[in-house]
Coordinates of N, CA and C in Angstrom, one line a residue:
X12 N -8.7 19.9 28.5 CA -9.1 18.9 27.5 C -8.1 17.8 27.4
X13 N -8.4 16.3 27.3 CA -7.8 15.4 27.3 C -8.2 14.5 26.0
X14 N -7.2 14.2 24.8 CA -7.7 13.7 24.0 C -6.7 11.9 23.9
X15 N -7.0 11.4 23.9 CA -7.0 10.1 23.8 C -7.0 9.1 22.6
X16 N -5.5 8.8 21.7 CA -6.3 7.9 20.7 C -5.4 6.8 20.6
X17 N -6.0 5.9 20.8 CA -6.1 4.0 21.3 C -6.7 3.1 19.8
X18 N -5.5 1.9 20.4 CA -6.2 0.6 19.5 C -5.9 1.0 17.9
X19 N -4.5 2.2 17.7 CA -4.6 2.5 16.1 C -3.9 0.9 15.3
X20 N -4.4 0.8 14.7 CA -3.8 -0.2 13.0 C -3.8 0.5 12.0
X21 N -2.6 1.0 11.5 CA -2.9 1.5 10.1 C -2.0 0.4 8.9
X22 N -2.6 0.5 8.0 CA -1.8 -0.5 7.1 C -1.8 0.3 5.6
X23 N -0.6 -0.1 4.6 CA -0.9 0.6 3.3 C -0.5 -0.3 2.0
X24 N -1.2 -0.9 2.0 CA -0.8 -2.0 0.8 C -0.4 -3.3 1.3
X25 N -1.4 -3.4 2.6 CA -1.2 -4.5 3.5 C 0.2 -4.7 4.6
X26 N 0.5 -3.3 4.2 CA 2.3 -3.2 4.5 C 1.6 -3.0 6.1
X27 N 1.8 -3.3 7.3 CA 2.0 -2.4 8.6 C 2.8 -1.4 8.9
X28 N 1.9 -0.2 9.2 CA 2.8 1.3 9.2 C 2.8 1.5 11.0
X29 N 1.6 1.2 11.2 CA 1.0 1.7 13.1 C 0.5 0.5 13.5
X30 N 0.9 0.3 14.5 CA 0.2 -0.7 15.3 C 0.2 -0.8 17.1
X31 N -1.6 -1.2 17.7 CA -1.1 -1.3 19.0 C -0.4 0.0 19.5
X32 N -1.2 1.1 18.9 CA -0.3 2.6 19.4 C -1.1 2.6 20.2
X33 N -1.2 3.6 21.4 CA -1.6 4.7 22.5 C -1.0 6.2 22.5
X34 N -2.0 7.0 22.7 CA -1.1 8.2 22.2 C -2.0 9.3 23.3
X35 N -1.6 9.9 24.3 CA -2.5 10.7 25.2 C -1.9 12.4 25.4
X36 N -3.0 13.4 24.8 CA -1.9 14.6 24.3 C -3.1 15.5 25.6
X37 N -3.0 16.7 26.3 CA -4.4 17.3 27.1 C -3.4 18.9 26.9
X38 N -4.3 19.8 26.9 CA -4.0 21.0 27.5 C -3.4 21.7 28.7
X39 N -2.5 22.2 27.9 CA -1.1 22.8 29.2 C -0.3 21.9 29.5
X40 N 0.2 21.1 28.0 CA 1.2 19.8 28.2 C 1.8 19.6 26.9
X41 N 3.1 20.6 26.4 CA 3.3 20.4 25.8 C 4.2 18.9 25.1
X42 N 3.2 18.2 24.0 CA 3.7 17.1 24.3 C 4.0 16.2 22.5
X43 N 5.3 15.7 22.3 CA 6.1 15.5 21.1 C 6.2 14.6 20.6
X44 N 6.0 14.2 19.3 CA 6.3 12.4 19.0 C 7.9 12.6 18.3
X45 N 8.6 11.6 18.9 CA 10.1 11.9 18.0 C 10.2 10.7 17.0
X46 N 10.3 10.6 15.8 CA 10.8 9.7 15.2 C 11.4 10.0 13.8
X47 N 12.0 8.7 13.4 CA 13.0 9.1 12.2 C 12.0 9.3 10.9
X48 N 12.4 9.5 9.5 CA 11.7 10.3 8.9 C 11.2 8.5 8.1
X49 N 9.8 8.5 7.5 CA 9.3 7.6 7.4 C 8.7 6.5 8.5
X50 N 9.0 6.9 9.7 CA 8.1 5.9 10.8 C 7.0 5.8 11.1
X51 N 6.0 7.0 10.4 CA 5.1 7.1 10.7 C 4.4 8.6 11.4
X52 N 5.0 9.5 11.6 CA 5.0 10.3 12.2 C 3.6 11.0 12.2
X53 N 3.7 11.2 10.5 CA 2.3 12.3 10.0 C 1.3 11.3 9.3
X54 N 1.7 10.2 9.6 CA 0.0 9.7 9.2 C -0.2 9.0 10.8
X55 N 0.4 9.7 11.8 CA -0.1 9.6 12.9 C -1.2 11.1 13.1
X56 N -0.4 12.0 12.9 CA -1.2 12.9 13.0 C -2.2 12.9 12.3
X57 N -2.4 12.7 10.8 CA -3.2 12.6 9.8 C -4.5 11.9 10.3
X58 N -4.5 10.8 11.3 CA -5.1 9.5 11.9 C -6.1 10.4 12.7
X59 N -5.3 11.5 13.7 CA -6.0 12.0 14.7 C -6.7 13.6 14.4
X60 N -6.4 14.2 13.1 CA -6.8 15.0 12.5 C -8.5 15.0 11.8
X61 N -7.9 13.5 11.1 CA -9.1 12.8 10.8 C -9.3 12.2 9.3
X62 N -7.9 12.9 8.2 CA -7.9 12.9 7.1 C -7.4 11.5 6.5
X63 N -6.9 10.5 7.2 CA -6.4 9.3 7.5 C -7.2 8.4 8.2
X64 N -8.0 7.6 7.0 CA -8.5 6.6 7.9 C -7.8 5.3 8.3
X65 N -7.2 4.6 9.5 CA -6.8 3.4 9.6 C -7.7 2.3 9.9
X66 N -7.3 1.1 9.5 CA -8.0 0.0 9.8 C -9.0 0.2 11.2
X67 N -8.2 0.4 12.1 CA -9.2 0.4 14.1 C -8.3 1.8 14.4
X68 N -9.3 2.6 15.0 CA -8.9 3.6 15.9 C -9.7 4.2 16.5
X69 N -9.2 4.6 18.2 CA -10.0 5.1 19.0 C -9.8 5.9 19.5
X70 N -10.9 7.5 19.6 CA -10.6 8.6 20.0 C -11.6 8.7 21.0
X71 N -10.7 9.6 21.8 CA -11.7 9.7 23.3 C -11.3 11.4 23.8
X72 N -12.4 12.4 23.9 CA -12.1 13.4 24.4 C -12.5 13.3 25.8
X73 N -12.2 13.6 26.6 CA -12.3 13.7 28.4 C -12.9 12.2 28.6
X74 N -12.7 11.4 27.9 CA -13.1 10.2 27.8 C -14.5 9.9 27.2
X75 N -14.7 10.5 26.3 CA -15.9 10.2 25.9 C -15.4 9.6 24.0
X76 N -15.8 8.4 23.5 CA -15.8 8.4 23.1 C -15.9 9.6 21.5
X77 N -15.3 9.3 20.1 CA -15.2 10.2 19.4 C -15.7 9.1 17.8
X78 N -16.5 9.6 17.1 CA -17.0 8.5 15.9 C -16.5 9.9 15.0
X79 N -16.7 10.7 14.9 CA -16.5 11.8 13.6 C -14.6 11.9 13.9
X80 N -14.3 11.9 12.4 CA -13.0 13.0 12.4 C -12.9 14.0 13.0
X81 N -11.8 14.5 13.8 CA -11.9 15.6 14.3 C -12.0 17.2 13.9
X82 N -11.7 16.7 12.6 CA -11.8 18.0 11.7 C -13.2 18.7 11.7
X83 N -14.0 17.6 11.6 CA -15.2 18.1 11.8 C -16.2 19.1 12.5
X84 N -14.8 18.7 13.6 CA -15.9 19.4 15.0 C -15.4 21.0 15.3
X85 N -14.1 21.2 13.7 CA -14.5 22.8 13.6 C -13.6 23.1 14.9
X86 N -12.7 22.9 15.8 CA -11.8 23.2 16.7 C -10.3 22.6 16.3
X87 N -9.7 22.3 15.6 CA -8.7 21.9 15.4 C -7.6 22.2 14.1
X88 N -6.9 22.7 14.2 CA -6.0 23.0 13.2 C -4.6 22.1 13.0
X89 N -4.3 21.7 11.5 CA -2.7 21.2 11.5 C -2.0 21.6 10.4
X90 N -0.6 21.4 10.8 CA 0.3 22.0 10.3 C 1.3 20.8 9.6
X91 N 0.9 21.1 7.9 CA 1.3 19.9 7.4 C 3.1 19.7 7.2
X92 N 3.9 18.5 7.0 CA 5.2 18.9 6.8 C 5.5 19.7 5.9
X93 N 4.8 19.7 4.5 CA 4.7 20.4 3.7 C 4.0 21.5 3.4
X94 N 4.6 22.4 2.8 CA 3.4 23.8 2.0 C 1.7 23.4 2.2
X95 N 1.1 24.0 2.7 CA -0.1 24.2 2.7 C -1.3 25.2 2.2
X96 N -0.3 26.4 1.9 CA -1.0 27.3 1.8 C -1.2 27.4 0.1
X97 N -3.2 27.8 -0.7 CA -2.2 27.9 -2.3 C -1.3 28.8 -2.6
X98 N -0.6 28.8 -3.6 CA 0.3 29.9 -3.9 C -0.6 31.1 -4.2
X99 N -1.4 31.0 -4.9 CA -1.7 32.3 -5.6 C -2.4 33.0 -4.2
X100 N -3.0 32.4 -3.0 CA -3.4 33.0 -2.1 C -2.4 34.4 -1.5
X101 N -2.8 35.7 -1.1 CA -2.2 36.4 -0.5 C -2.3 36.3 0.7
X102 N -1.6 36.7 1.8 CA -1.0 37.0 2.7 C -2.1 37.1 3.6
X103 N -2.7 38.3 3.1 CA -4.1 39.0 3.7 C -5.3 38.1 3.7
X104 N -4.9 37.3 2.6 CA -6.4 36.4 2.8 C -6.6 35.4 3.8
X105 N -5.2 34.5 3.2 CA -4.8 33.6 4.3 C -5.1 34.2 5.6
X106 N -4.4 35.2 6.2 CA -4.6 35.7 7.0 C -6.0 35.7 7.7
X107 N -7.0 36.0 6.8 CA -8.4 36.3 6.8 C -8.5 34.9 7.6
X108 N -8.6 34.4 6.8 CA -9.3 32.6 6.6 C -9.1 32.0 8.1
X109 N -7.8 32.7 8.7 CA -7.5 32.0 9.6 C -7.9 32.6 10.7
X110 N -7.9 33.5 10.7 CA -8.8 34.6 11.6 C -7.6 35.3 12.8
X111 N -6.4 35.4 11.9 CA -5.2 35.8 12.8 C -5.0 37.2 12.0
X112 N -4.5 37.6 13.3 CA -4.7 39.0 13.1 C -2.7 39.5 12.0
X113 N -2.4 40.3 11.2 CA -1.6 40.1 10.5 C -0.5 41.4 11.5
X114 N -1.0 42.2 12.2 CA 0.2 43.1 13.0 C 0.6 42.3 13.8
X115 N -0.1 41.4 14.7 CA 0.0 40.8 15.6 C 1.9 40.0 15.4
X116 N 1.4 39.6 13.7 CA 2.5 38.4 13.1 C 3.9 39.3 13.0
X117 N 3.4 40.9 12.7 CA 4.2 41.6 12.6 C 4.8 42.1 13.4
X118 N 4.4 41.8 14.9 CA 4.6 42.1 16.5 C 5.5 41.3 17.1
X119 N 5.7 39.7 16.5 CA 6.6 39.2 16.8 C 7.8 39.1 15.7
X120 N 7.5 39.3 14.4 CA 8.8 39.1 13.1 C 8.8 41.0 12.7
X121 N 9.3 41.6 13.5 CA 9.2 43.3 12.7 C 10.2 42.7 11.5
X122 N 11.4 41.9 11.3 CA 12.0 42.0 10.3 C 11.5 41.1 9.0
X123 N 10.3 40.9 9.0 CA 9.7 40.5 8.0 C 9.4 41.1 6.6
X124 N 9.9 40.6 6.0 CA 10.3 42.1 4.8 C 8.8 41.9 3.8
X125 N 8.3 40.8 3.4 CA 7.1 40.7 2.5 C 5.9 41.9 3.3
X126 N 4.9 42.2 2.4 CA 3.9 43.0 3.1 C 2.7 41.7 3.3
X127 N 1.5 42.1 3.8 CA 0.5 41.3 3.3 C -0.3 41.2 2.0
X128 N 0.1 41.6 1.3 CA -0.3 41.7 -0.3 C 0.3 41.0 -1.3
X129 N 1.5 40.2 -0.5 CA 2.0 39.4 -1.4 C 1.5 37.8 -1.0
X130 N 1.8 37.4 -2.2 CA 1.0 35.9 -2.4 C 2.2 34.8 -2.1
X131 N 1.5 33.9 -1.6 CA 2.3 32.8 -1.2 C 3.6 32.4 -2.5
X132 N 3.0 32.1 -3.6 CA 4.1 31.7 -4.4 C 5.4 32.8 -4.6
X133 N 5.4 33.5 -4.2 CA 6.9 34.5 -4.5 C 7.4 34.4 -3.4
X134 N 6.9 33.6 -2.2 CA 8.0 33.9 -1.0 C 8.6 32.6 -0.8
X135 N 9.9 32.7 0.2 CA 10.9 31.9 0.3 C 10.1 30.8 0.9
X136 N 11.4 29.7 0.9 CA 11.0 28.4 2.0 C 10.4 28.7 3.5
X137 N 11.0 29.3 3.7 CA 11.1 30.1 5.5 C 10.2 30.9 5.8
X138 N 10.0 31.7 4.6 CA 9.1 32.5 5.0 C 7.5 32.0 4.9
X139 N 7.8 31.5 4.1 CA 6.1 30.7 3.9 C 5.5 29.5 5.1
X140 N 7.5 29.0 5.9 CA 6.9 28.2 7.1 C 6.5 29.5 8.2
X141 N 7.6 30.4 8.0 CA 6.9 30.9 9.2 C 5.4 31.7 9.7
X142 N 5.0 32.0 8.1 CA 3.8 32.7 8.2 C 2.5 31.5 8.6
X143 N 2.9 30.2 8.1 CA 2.1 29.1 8.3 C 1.7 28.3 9.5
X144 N 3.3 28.3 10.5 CA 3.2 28.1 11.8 C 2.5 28.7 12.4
X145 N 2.8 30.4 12.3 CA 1.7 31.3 12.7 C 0.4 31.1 13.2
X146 N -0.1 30.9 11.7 CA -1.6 30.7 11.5 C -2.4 29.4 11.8
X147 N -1.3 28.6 12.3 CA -2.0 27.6 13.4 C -1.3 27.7 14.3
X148 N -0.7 28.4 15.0 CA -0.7 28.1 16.4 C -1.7 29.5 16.7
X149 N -1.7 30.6 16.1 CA -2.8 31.9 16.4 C -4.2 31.7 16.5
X150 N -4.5 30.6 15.6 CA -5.9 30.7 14.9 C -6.5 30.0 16.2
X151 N -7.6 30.0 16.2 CA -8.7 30.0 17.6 C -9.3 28.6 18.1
X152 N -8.1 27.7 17.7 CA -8.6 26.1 17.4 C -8.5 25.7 18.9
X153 N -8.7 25.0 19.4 CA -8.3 24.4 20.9 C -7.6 22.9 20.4
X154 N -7.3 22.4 19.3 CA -5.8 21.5 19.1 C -5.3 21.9 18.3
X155 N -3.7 22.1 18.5 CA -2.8 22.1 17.0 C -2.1 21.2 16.9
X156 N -2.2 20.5 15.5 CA -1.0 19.8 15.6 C 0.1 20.3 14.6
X157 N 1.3 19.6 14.8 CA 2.3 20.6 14.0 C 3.8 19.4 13.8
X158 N 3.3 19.5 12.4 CA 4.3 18.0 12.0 C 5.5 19.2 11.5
X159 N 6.6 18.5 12.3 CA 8.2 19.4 11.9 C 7.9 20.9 11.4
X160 N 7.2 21.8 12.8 CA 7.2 23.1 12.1 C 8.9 24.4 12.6
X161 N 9.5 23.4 12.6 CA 10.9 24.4 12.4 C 11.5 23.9 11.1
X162 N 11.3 23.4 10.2 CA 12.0 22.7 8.8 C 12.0 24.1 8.6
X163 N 13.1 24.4 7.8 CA 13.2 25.6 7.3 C 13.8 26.9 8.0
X164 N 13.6 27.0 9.4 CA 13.6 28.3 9.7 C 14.6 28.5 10.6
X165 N 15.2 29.6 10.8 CA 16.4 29.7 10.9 C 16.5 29.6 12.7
X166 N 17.7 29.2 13.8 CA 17.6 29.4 15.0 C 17.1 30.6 15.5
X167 N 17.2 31.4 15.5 CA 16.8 32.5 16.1 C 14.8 32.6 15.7
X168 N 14.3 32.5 14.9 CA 12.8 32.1 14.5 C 12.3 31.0 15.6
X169 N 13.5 30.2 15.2 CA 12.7 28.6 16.0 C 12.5 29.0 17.6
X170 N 13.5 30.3 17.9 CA 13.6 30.2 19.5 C 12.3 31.2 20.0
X171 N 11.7 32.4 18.5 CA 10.4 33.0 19.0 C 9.3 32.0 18.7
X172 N 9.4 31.2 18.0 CA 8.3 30.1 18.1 C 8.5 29.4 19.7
X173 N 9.7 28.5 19.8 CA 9.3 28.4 20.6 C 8.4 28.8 21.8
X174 N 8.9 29.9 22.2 CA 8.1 30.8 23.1 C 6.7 30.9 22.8
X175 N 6.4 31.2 21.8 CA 4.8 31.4 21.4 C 4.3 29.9 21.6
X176 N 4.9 28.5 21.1 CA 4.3 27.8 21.2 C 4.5 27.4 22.8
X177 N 4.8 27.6 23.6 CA 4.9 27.2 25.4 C 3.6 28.7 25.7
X178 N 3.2 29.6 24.9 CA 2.4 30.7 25.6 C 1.0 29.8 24.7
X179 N 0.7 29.7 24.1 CA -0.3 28.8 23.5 C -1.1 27.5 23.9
X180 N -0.2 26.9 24.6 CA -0.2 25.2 25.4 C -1.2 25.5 26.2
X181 N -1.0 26.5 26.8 CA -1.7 27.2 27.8 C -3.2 26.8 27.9
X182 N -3.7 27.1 26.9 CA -5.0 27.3 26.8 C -5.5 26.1 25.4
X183 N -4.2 25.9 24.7 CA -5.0 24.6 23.8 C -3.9 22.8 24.3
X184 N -4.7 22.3 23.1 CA -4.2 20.8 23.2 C -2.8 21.4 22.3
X185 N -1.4 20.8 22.1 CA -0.4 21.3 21.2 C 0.8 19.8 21.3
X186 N 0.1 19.2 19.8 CA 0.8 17.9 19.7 C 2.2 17.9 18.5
X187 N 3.1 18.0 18.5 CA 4.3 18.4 17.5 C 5.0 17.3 17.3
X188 N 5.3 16.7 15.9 CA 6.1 15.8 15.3 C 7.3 16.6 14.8
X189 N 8.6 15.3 15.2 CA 9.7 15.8 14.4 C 10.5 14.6 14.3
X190 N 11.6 14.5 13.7 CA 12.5 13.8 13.6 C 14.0 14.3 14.5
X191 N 14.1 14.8 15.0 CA 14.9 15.8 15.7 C 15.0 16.0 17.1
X192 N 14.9 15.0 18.3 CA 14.6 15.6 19.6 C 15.3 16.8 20.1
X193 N 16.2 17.3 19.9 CA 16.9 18.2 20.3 C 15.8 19.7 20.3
X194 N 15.4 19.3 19.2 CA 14.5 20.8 18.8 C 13.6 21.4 20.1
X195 N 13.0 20.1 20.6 CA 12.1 20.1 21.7 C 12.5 19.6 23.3
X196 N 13.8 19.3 23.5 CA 14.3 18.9 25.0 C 14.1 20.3 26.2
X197 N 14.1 21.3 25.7 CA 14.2 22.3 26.5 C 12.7 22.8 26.8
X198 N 11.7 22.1 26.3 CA 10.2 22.5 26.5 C 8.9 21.6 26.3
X199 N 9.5 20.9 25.5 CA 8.1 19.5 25.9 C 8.8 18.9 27.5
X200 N 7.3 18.3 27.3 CA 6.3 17.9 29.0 C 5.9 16.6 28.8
X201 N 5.5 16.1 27.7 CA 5.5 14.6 27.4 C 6.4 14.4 25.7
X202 N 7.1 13.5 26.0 CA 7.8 12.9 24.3 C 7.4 11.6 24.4
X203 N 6.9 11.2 23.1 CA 7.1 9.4 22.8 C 8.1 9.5 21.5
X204 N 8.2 8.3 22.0 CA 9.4 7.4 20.6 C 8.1 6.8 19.9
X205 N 8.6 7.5 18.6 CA 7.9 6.6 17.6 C 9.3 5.5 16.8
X206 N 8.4 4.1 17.2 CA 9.5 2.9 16.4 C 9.0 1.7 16.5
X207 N 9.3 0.7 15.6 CA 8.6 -0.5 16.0 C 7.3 -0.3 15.5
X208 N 6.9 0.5 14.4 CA 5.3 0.7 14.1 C 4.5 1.4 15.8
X209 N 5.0 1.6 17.0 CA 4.1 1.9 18.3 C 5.0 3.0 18.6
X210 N 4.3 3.3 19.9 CA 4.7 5.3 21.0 C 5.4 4.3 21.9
X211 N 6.7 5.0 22.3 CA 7.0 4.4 23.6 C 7.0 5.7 24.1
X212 N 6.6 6.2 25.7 CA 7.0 7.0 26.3 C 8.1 7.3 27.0
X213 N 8.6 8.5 26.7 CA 10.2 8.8 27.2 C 10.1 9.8 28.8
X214 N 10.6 9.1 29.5 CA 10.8 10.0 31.0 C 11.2 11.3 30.5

């Protein structure tokens, strides 16, 4: 899969946030937007998620044009900078919802001390990103996107994500924002610079 989004304008109070972007992400490529915090990062993703409407934008799957948000079409998951999950939800449910299997989670973190019966609001910062990352990169979507999903979590975490997210690319679209290039030099396959409101692409 090749997804394509062209011709973005986004504006917010007449302010210019995006402009004159191109952004081209496909499967089995892992591929990263770097920018500093406020450039625009996540209402780029937000744009291509579908939850953000901007002034002009053009999506194109294997080149076919795209008129619906992509949320719609029921294959795509994201992973916001922030908490997403409610608090009072448990472990198990979430779990449910997402359709990830919870040993599985427990297959890569044995030292995860919460059970699945506990609810999102009692657990740490860390732990709540890492059960979150999880459940979008696990769940059965064919794109993820994943705005700064190492905030929080400790090196040794970030290094079994990474892994899982390079075994996942595989088979989906996997688009990741950060402010940080370092995080991603040793495994992304395409990076743009986000600045200047546009993508520059980086060799």
């Amino acid at each position: 899969m090749i997804i394509e989004l062209d011709n973005v304008e986004l504006y917010y109070q007449s302010k210019p946030i995006l402009s004159n972007l191109y952004l081209k992400v496909e499967t089995n490529c892992l591929t990263t937007v770097i920018g500093r915090n406020g450039s625009g990062k996540s209402s780029l993703l937000g744009i291509l998620f579908g939850d953000i409407r901007p002034k002009y934008r053009l999506i194109r799957i294997d080149g076919v044009p795209v008129t619906k948000p992509l949320y719609t079409l029921g294959n795509i998951k994201m992973l916001p900078e922030f908490p997403m999950t409610p608090g009072h939800l448990s472990i198990k449910t979430a779990f449910k919802k997402y359709q990830v299997s919870w040993d599985l989670f427990k297959s890569f973190f044995p030292e995860f001390k919460p059970t699945s019966d506990h609810r999102f609001k009692i657990l740490s910062t860390g732990e709540r990103r890492m059960l979150e990352v999880f459940m979008v990169l696990k769940s059965r979507s064919e794109i993820v996107l994943l705005d700064e999903p190492f905030k929080s979590l400790s090196p040794i975490v970030v290094e079994r994500f990474k892994k899982l997210i390079l075994e996942e690319k595989q088979q989906k679209v996997v688009l990741c924002a950060d402010n940080r290039d370092e995080n991603w030099q040793d495994i992304a396959e395409q990076t743009y610079l986000l600045q200047n409101r546009t993508l520059v692409p980086l060799a």
